[in-house]
């Protein structure tokens, strides 16, 4: 089993940056890791994903602003978020192999 734990959330002003990290308790090699977010009153949406090999994929709403990277040796996947807007305010979740979910980390962007 792999238990992901997110960190790095917080409060930031519009235009600012945050870096979230997802640390897994076991190896993520060969597994797809996804970042989701859920804003109040909205459905959870996929932000992006990254497999062991290949380039990350992103939702249109974050392309050009967010970057997903992974370190298989450390079993971590980071989400670098730049150019944040209030619309990015949400709880951000890490999901490994579509099965193992973290508890989420709150990101709040003030205008």
C-alpha atoms as a printed R data frame, in Angstrom:
    type eleno elety resid chain resno       x      y       z
1   ATOM     1    CA   UNK     A     1   0.000  0.000   0.000
2   ATOM     2    CA   UNK     A     2   0.952  3.564  -0.619
3   ATOM     3    CA   UNK     A     3  -0.252  6.332   1.658
4   ATOM     4    CA   UNK     A     4   0.262  9.803   0.221
5   ATOM     5    CA   UNK     A     5   0.498 12.868   2.437
6   ATOM     6    CA   UNK     A     6   0.191 16.368   1.030
7   ATOM     7    CA   UNK     A     7   1.921 19.446   2.397
8   ATOM     8    CA   UNK     A     8   2.687 23.006   1.403
9   ATOM     9    CA   UNK     A     9  -0.745 24.567   1.306
10  ATOM    10    CA   UNK     A    10  -1.495 27.976   2.719
11  ATOM    11    CA   UNK     A    11  -2.699 31.485   2.074
12  ATOM    12    CA   UNK     A    12  -1.217 33.507  -0.769
13  ATOM    13    CA   UNK     A    13  -2.115 36.681  -2.623
14  ATOM    14    CA   UNK     A    14  -3.250 36.617  -6.214
15  ATOM    15    CA   UNK     A    15  -0.284 36.375  -8.540
16  ATOM    16    CA   UNK     A    16   1.751 34.512  -5.970
17  ATOM    17    CA   UNK     A    17   3.151 30.997  -5.917
18  ATOM    18    CA   UNK     A    18   2.937 27.893  -3.792
19  ATOM    19    CA   UNK     A    19   4.607 24.532  -4.010
20  ATOM    20    CA   UNK     A    20   2.710 21.496  -2.837
21  ATOM    21    CA   UNK     A    21   4.367 18.204  -2.117
22  ATOM    22    CA   UNK     A    22   2.956 14.697  -2.026
23  ATOM    23    CA   UNK     A    23   5.047 12.228  -0.072
24  ATOM    24    CA   UNK     A    24   4.175  8.562  -0.392
25  ATOM    25    CA   UNK     A    25   4.865  5.923   2.244
26  ATOM    26    CA   UNK     A    26   5.892  3.398  -0.384
27  ATOM    27    CA   UNK     A    27   7.378  3.259  -3.826
28  ATOM    28    CA   UNK     A    28   5.549  5.127  -6.547
29  ATOM    29    CA   UNK     A    29   7.697  3.729  -9.321
30  ATOM    30    CA   UNK     A    30   5.494  2.555 -12.162
31  ATOM    31    CA   UNK     A    31   2.438  4.296 -10.728
32  ATOM    32    CA   UNK     A    32   0.543  7.298 -11.979
33  ATOM    33    CA   UNK     A    33   0.213 10.124  -9.493
34  ATOM    34    CA   UNK     A    34  -2.544 12.674  -9.898
35  ATOM    35    CA   UNK     A    35  -3.310 16.015  -8.307
36  ATOM    36    CA   UNK     A    36  -6.949 16.915  -7.818
37  ATOM    37    CA   UNK     A    37  -8.633 19.893  -6.245
38  ATOM    38    CA   UNK     A    38 -12.050 20.608  -4.853
39  ATOM    39    CA   UNK     A    39 -13.393 24.086  -4.319
40  ATOM    40    CA   UNK     A    40 -16.323 24.766  -1.975
41  ATOM    41    CA   UNK     A    41 -19.591 23.761  -3.596
42  ATOM    42    CA   UNK     A    42 -17.873 22.287  -6.633
43  ATOM    43    CA   UNK     A    43 -16.979 18.833  -7.827
44  ATOM    44    CA   UNK     A    44 -13.488 17.507  -7.466
45  ATOM    45    CA   UNK     A    45 -11.494 18.150 -10.622
46  ATOM    46    CA   UNK     A    46  -8.282 16.737 -11.999
47  ATOM    47    CA   UNK     A    47  -5.462 19.263 -12.012
48  ATOM    48    CA   UNK     A    48  -2.840 17.087 -13.613
49  ATOM    49    CA   UNK     A    49  -1.080 13.758 -13.611
50  ATOM    50    CA   UNK     A    50   2.329 12.264 -14.073
51  ATOM    51    CA   UNK     A    51   3.461  8.722 -14.764
52  ATOM    52    CA   UNK     A    52   6.885  7.324 -14.081
53  ATOM    53    CA   UNK     A    53   7.828  7.986 -17.684
54  ATOM    54    CA   UNK     A    54   6.592 10.631 -20.053
55  ATOM    55    CA   UNK     A    55   5.461 14.182 -19.668
56  ATOM    56    CA   UNK     A    56   2.880 15.397 -17.194
57  ATOM    57    CA   UNK     A    57  -0.632 16.200 -18.314
58  ATOM    58    CA   UNK     A    58  -2.560 19.253 -17.138
59  ATOM    59    CA   UNK     A    59  -6.065 20.586 -17.053
60  ATOM    60    CA   UNK     A    60  -6.580 23.492 -19.427
61  ATOM    61    CA   UNK     A    61  -7.294 25.769 -16.484
62  ATOM    62    CA   UNK     A    62  -3.752 25.393 -15.111
63  ATOM    63    CA   UNK     A    63  -1.635 24.899 -18.229
64  ATOM    64    CA   UNK     A    64   1.254 27.291 -18.340
65  ATOM    65    CA   UNK     A    65   0.946 28.076 -14.625
66  ATOM    66    CA   UNK     A    66   1.326 24.735 -12.820
67  ATOM    67    CA   UNK     A    67   4.138 22.223 -13.125
68  ATOM    68    CA   UNK     A    68   4.116 18.663 -11.809
69  ATOM    69    CA   UNK     A    69   7.390 16.920 -11.116
70  ATOM    70    CA   UNK     A    70   8.308 13.669  -9.410
71  ATOM    71    CA   UNK     A    71  11.280 12.165  -7.634
72  ATOM    72    CA   UNK     A    72  10.968  8.391  -7.731
73  ATOM    73    CA   UNK     A    73  13.918  7.914  -5.399
74  ATOM    74    CA   UNK     A    74  12.212 10.011  -2.716
75  ATOM    75    CA   UNK     A    75   8.678  8.866  -3.591
76  ATOM    76    CA   UNK     A    76   7.497 12.442  -3.900
77  ATOM    77    CA   UNK     A    77   5.487 14.360  -6.450
78  ATOM    78    CA   UNK     A    78   5.430 18.142  -6.326
79  ATOM    79    CA   UNK     A    79   2.973 20.632  -7.729
80  ATOM    80    CA   UNK     A    80   4.489 24.041  -8.421
81  ATOM    81    CA   UNK     A    81   1.760 26.632  -8.762
82  ATOM    82    CA   UNK     A    82   2.524 30.060 -10.166
83  ATOM    83    CA   UNK     A    83   0.278 32.932 -11.169
84  ATOM    84    CA   UNK     A    84  -2.340 31.890  -8.649
85  ATOM    85    CA   UNK     A    85  -5.800 33.407  -8.815
86  ATOM    86    CA   UNK     A    86  -8.736 33.253  -6.398
87  ATOM    87    CA   UNK     A    87 -10.248 30.599  -8.700
88  ATOM    88    CA   UNK     A    88  -7.422 28.284  -7.637
89  ATOM    89    CA   UNK     A    89  -8.692 28.301  -4.059
90  ATOM    90    CA   UNK     A    90  -9.471 24.705  -3.144
91  ATOM    91    CA   UNK     A    91  -8.399 21.694  -1.177
92  ATOM    92    CA   UNK     A    92  -5.711 19.943  -3.181
93  ATOM    93    CA   UNK     A    93  -5.423 16.176  -3.086
94  ATOM    94    CA   UNK     A    94  -2.780 13.736  -4.200
95  ATOM    95    CA   UNK     A    95  -3.892 10.380  -5.551
96  ATOM    96    CA   UNK     A    96  -1.628  7.437  -6.332
97  ATOM    97    CA   UNK     A    97  -2.667  4.720  -8.772
98  ATOM    98    CA   UNK     A    98  -6.250  6.055  -8.694
99  ATOM    99    CA   UNK     A    99  -6.717  4.285  -5.384
100 ATOM   100    CA   UNK     A   100  -4.678  5.863  -2.613
101 ATOM   101    CA   UNK     A   101  -5.749  9.347  -1.579
102 ATOM   102    CA   UNK     A   102  -4.149 11.850   0.720
103 ATOM   103    CA   UNK     A   103  -6.034 13.931   3.241
104 ATOM   104    CA   UNK     A   104  -5.690 17.112   1.221
105 ATOM   105    CA   UNK     A   105  -4.107 20.481   1.813
106 ATOM   106    CA   UNK     A   106  -5.901 23.820   1.700
107 ATOM   107    CA   UNK     A   107  -4.835 26.467  -0.775
108 ATOM   108    CA   UNK     A   108  -6.417 29.886  -0.407
109 ATOM   109    CA   UNK     A   109  -5.707 32.699  -2.834
110 ATOM   110    CA   UNK     A   110  -6.786 36.178  -1.794
111 ATOM   111    CA   UNK     A   111  -7.650 38.892  -4.283
